[in-house]
Amino acid sequence: MKGQLFDLAGRTALVTGASRGLGRAMAEGLAEAGAAVVLNGADGDRLAKAASEMRAAGYRVHEARFDVTNEAEILAAFAALDAAGIAIDILVNNAGIQFRRPMVDLDTADWRRVIETNLTSAFVVGREAAKRMIPRGAGKIINIGSLTSDLARATVAPYTVAKGGIKMLTRAMTAEWAAHGIQANAIGPGYMLTDMNQALVDDPAFNAWVVGRTPSRRWGKPGELIGTAVFLASAASDYVNGQIIYVDGGMLAVL
Ligand code: GCO
């Protein structure tokens, strides 16, 4: 058992929003730890490119194209996985968008779009995965939160509310599914160097704030989530449930 604590050999991980950014990094990390990975993305071309690159690197990769806000597409994707005999042992609910605007200027449609993409999707995909994990008596669910799961920042209200919901959805999953051998936890990334944050990186004032506000004095790199993802996907976390682990350079730990 000792050598296998973090070994994901024989397991299959579904990662939503895996074509790029944090999802792509975590998918590669889980594959490196031995998992077969099912990559999800809404854009078929971008998904195919990511899958091809990961196969070229020697990883076992399946593709599951669906929009995480489209329940019919989610149900069809799980039916296809069932038909192909692909059981999801590990789910990473990573897909998400950002939309920055002061609330007084925010259209309700934009509010709903962020909540649907960043929070409701994790419920729907999580429910479909859990339906199949419960009979097996085992499963790992990793929801991707944010610093905004705990602290608010002006102009990103729907994202903040959704990510706060991710923290509590993780606990709700624990309340209902831990007895069935499922461990549901969350990762709270700090300010990471991703496409979604490029506008912030390019803003000298915002960049200076992140660097000054983060004890590690730098932005995080997507690959720096891999260790925590592998931990929460592996036997090493079999008695960890309902937690959110911040990978944020210490930002949430200090004023
Ligand atoms: C923002 C950023 C943040 C980060 C991340 C921090 O506009 O403040 O996009 O939301 O992406 O969520 O944990």
Coordinates of C-alpha atoms and ligand atoms in Angstrom, one line a residue:
M1 CA 0.0 0.0 0.0
K2 CA 2.8 2.4 0.9
G3 CA 4.0 2.9 -2.7
Q4 CA 0.5 3.2 -4.1
L5 CA -0.8 6.0 -1.9
F6 CA -0.8 8.5 -4.8
D7 CA -0.9 6.0 -7.6
L8 CA -3.9 6.5 -10.0
A9 CA -3.2 3.5 -12.2
G10 CA -6.4 1.7 -13.2
R11 CA -8.6 4.8 -12.5
T12 CA -10.4 7.1 -14.9
A13 CA -10.7 10.8 -14.4
L14 CA -13.3 13.1 -16.0
V15 CA -12.0 16.7 -16.1
T16 CA -14.4 19.5 -17.2
G17 CA -13.0 22.5 -19.0
A18 CA -9.8 20.5 -19.7
S19 CA -8.9 22.0 -23.1
R20 CA -6.7 24.7 -21.5
G21 CA -5.7 26.4 -18.3
L22 CA -6.1 24.8 -14.9
G23 CA -8.2 21.9 -16.3
R24 CA -5.6 21.0 -18.8
A25 CA -2.8 21.1 -16.2
M26 CA -4.8 19.0 -13.8
A27 CA -5.7 16.5 -16.5
E28 CA -2.0 16.1 -17.4
G29 CA -1.1 15.7 -13.8
L30 CA -3.7 13.0 -13.2
A31 CA -2.6 11.2 -16.3
E32 CA 1.1 11.5 -15.2
A33 CA 0.0 9.8 -11.9
G34 CA -1.4 6.9 -13.9
A35 CA -5.1 7.8 -14.6
A36 CA -6.8 7.5 -17.9
V37 CA -8.4 10.9 -18.5
V38 CA -11.7 11.9 -20.1
L39 CA -11.2 15.5 -21.3
N40 CA -14.3 17.7 -21.5
G41 CA -14.7 20.9 -23.4
A42 CA -17.5 22.7 -25.2
D43 CA -15.4 23.6 -28.2
G44 CA -14.8 20.4 -30.2
D45 CA -11.8 21.6 -32.1
R46 CA -10.0 22.9 -29.0
L47 CA -10.8 19.7 -27.2
A48 CA -9.5 17.5 -30.1
K49 CA -6.3 19.5 -30.1
A50 CA -5.7 19.0 -26.4
A51 CA -6.5 15.3 -26.6
S52 CA -4.2 14.9 -29.5
E53 CA -1.4 16.6 -27.7
M54 CA -1.9 14.5 -24.6
R55 CA -2.0 11.3 -26.6
A56 CA 1.2 12.3 -28.3
A57 CA 2.7 12.6 -24.8
G58 CA 1.7 9.0 -24.2
Y59 CA -1.3 9.5 -22.0
R60 CA -4.6 7.5 -22.2
V61 CA -7.2 10.0 -23.3
H62 CA -10.9 10.0 -24.2
E63 CA -12.9 13.0 -25.2
A64 CA -16.3 14.0 -24.0
R65 CA -17.5 17.1 -25.8
F66 CA -20.4 18.8 -23.9
D67 CA -21.4 22.3 -22.8
V68 CA -21.5 22.1 -18.9
T69 CA -24.6 24.4 -19.0
N70 CA -26.5 22.0 -21.3
E71 CA -28.1 19.2 -19.2
A72 CA -29.1 17.2 -22.2
E73 CA -25.5 17.2 -23.5
I74 CA -24.3 16.1 -20.0
L75 CA -26.8 13.2 -19.8
A76 CA -25.9 12.1 -23.4
A77 CA -22.1 12.2 -22.5
F78 CA -22.6 10.0 -19.5
A79 CA -24.8 7.6 -21.5
A80 CA -22.0 7.4 -24.1
L81 CA -19.4 6.7 -21.4
D82 CA -21.7 4.0 -20.0
A83 CA -22.1 2.5 -23.4
A84 CA -18.3 2.5 -23.9
G85 CA -17.8 0.9 -20.5
I86 CA -15.9 3.9 -19.2
A87 CA -16.5 4.3 -15.5
I88 CA -15.6 7.6 -14.0
D89 CA -13.7 7.1 -10.7
I90 CA -12.5 10.7 -10.4
L91 CA -14.4 13.9 -11.3
V92 CA -12.8 17.3 -11.5
N93 CA -15.5 20.0 -11.8
N94 CA -13.2 22.6 -13.2
A95 CA -15.2 24.3 -16.0
G96 CA -15.9 28.0 -15.3
I97 CA -16.0 31.5 -16.7
Q98 CA -15.3 34.9 -15.4
F99 CA -17.3 38.1 -16.1
R100 CA -16.1 41.3 -14.5
R101 CA -18.7 44.1 -14.1
P102 CA -20.1 46.2 -11.2
M103 CA -23.4 44.8 -9.9
V104 CA -25.3 48.0 -10.7
D105 CA -24.3 47.5 -14.3
L106 CA -24.7 43.7 -14.4
D107 CA -27.5 42.2 -16.6
T108 CA -29.4 39.4 -15.0
A109 CA -28.7 37.2 -18.0
D110 CA -24.9 37.6 -17.4
W111 CA -25.4 36.8 -13.7
R112 CA -27.3 33.6 -14.6
R113 CA -24.7 32.6 -17.2
V114 CA -21.9 32.7 -14.7
I115 CA -23.9 30.9 -12.0
E116 CA -25.0 28.2 -14.4
T117 CA -21.5 27.7 -15.8
N118 CA -19.5 27.8 -12.6
L119 CA -21.9 26.3 -10.0
T120 CA -25.0 24.6 -11.4
S121 CA -22.8 22.6 -13.8
A122 CA -20.9 21.2 -10.9
F123 CA -24.1 20.0 -9.4
V124 CA -25.4 18.4 -12.6
V125 CA -22.1 16.7 -13.6
G126 CA -21.5 15.7 -10.0
R127 CA -25.0 14.2 -9.7
E128 CA -24.5 12.1 -12.8
A129 CA -21.1 10.9 -11.7
A130 CA -22.3 10.1 -8.2
K131 CA -25.2 8.1 -9.5
R132 CA -22.6 5.8 -11.0
M133 CA -20.0 6.0 -8.1
I134 CA -22.5 5.1 -5.4
P135 CA -23.2 1.5 -6.6
R136 CA -19.4 1.0 -6.8
G137 CA -19.0 2.3 -3.3
A138 CA -16.1 4.6 -4.3
G139 CA -15.4 7.8 -6.0
K140 CA -13.5 11.1 -5.8
I141 CA -15.0 14.5 -6.6
I142 CA -12.8 17.5 -6.8
N143 CA -14.6 20.8 -7.2
I144 CA -12.6 23.9 -8.2
G145 CA -13.3 26.8 -6.0
S146 CA -11.4 30.1 -5.7
L147 CA -10.2 32.6 -3.2
T148 CA -13.6 34.1 -3.8
S149 CA -15.1 31.0 -2.1
D150 CA -14.1 32.8 1.0
L151 CA -13.5 36.5 0.2
A152 CA -15.3 38.9 -2.1
R153 CA -13.7 41.2 -4.6
A154 CA -15.6 44.1 -6.2
T155 CA -16.8 43.6 -9.8
V156 CA -16.9 39.8 -9.8
A157 CA -20.1 39.2 -7.8
P158 CA -21.6 36.2 -9.8
Y159 CA -18.2 34.5 -9.9
T160 CA -17.8 35.1 -6.1
V161 CA -21.3 33.8 -5.4
A162 CA -20.8 30.7 -7.6
K163 CA -17.4 29.9 -6.0
G164 CA -18.9 30.4 -2.5
G165 CA -21.6 28.0 -3.6
I166 CA -18.9 25.5 -4.8
K167 CA -17.5 25.4 -1.2
M168 CA -20.9 24.6 0.2
L169 CA -21.9 22.2 -2.6
T170 CA -18.7 20.3 -1.7
R171 CA -20.0 20.0 1.8
A172 CA -23.5 19.0 0.6
M173 CA -21.9 16.3 -1.5
T174 CA -20.1 15.1 1.6
A175 CA -23.3 15.1 3.6
E176 CA -25.1 12.8 1.1
W177 CA -22.3 10.8 -0.5
A178 CA -19.5 10.2 2.0
A179 CA -21.4 7.1 3.4
H180 CA -21.2 5.6 -0.1
G181 CA -17.4 5.7 -0.2
I182 CA -17.2 9.0 -2.1
Q183 CA -14.8 11.8 -1.0
A184 CA -15.9 15.2 -2.2
N185 CA -13.4 18.0 -1.7
A186 CA -12.4 21.3 -3.4
I187 CA -9.3 23.2 -4.4
G188 CA -9.2 26.9 -4.1
P189 CA -6.6 28.3 -6.6
G190 CA -5.1 31.7 -5.9
Y191 CA -4.3 34.2 -8.6
M192 CA -3.1 31.8 -11.3
L193 CA -1.5 32.6 -14.7
T194 CA -4.3 31.6 -17.0
D195 CA -6.0 33.0 -20.1
M196 CA -8.9 34.0 -17.9
N197 CA -6.6 36.2 -15.8
Q198 CA -4.5 37.6 -18.6
A199 CA -6.2 41.0 -18.5
L200 CA -5.3 41.2 -14.8
V201 CA -1.7 40.2 -15.4
D202 CA -1.4 42.8 -18.1
D203 CA -2.8 45.5 -15.8
P204 CA 0.2 47.0 -14.0
A205 CA -1.8 48.1 -11.0
F206 CA -3.6 44.8 -10.6
N207 CA -0.4 42.8 -11.1
A208 CA 1.3 44.9 -8.5
W209 CA -1.6 44.3 -6.1
V210 CA -1.5 40.5 -6.6
V211 CA 2.3 40.4 -6.2
G212 CA 2.2 42.6 -3.1
R213 CA -0.9 40.9 -1.5
T214 CA 0.4 37.4 -2.0
P215 CA 3.0 36.3 0.6
S216 CA 4.8 34.2 -2.1
R217 CA 5.1 37.5 -4.0
R218 CA 4.1 36.0 -7.3
W219 CA 1.2 34.6 -9.4
G220 CA 0.6 30.9 -9.3
K221 CA 1.3 28.5 -12.2
P222 CA -1.5 26.1 -13.3
G223 CA 0.9 23.1 -12.8
E224 CA 1.1 24.1 -9.1
L225 CA -2.4 22.6 -8.6
I226 CA -1.3 19.1 -9.7
G227 CA 0.0 17.9 -6.4
T228 CA -3.2 18.8 -4.5
A229 CA -5.4 17.3 -7.4
V230 CA -3.4 14.0 -7.3
F231 CA -3.7 14.0 -3.5
L232 CA -7.5 14.5 -3.6
A233 CA -7.9 12.0 -6.4
S234 CA -5.9 9.2 -4.7
A235 CA -6.1 6.8 -1.8
A236 CA -4.0 9.4 0.2
S237 CA -7.2 11.3 0.8
D238 CA -9.6 8.4 1.6
Y239 CA -10.5 10.0 5.0
V240 CA -10.6 13.6 3.7
N241 CA -14.1 14.9 3.0
G242 CA -15.8 18.3 2.6
Q243 CA -12.6 20.3 2.6
I244 CA -11.3 23.1 0.5
I245 CA -7.6 23.3 0.1
Y246 CA -6.2 26.7 -1.0
V247 CA -3.3 26.7 -3.4
D248 CA -2.8 30.5 -3.2
G249 CA 0.7 31.3 -2.2
G250 CA -0.6 32.1 1.3
M251 CA -2.9 34.9 0.2
L252 CA -5.9 33.8 2.4
A253 CA -3.6 33.3 5.4
V254 CA -2.6 36.9 5.9
L255 CA -4.0 40.4 5.9
Ligands
GCO1 C1 -10.5 38.1 -10.5 C2 -9.9 36.7 -10.8 C3 -10.1 35.7 -9.6 C4 -9.2 34.6 -9.9 C5 -9.3 33.5 -8.9 C6 -8.8 33.8 -7.5 O1 -11.1 38.7 -11.4 O2 -10.4 38.4 -9.3 O3 -10.4 36.2 -12.0 O4 -11.4 35.4 -9.6 O5 -9.4 34.0 -11.1 O6 -10.7 33.1 -8.8 O7 -9.0 32.7 -6.7

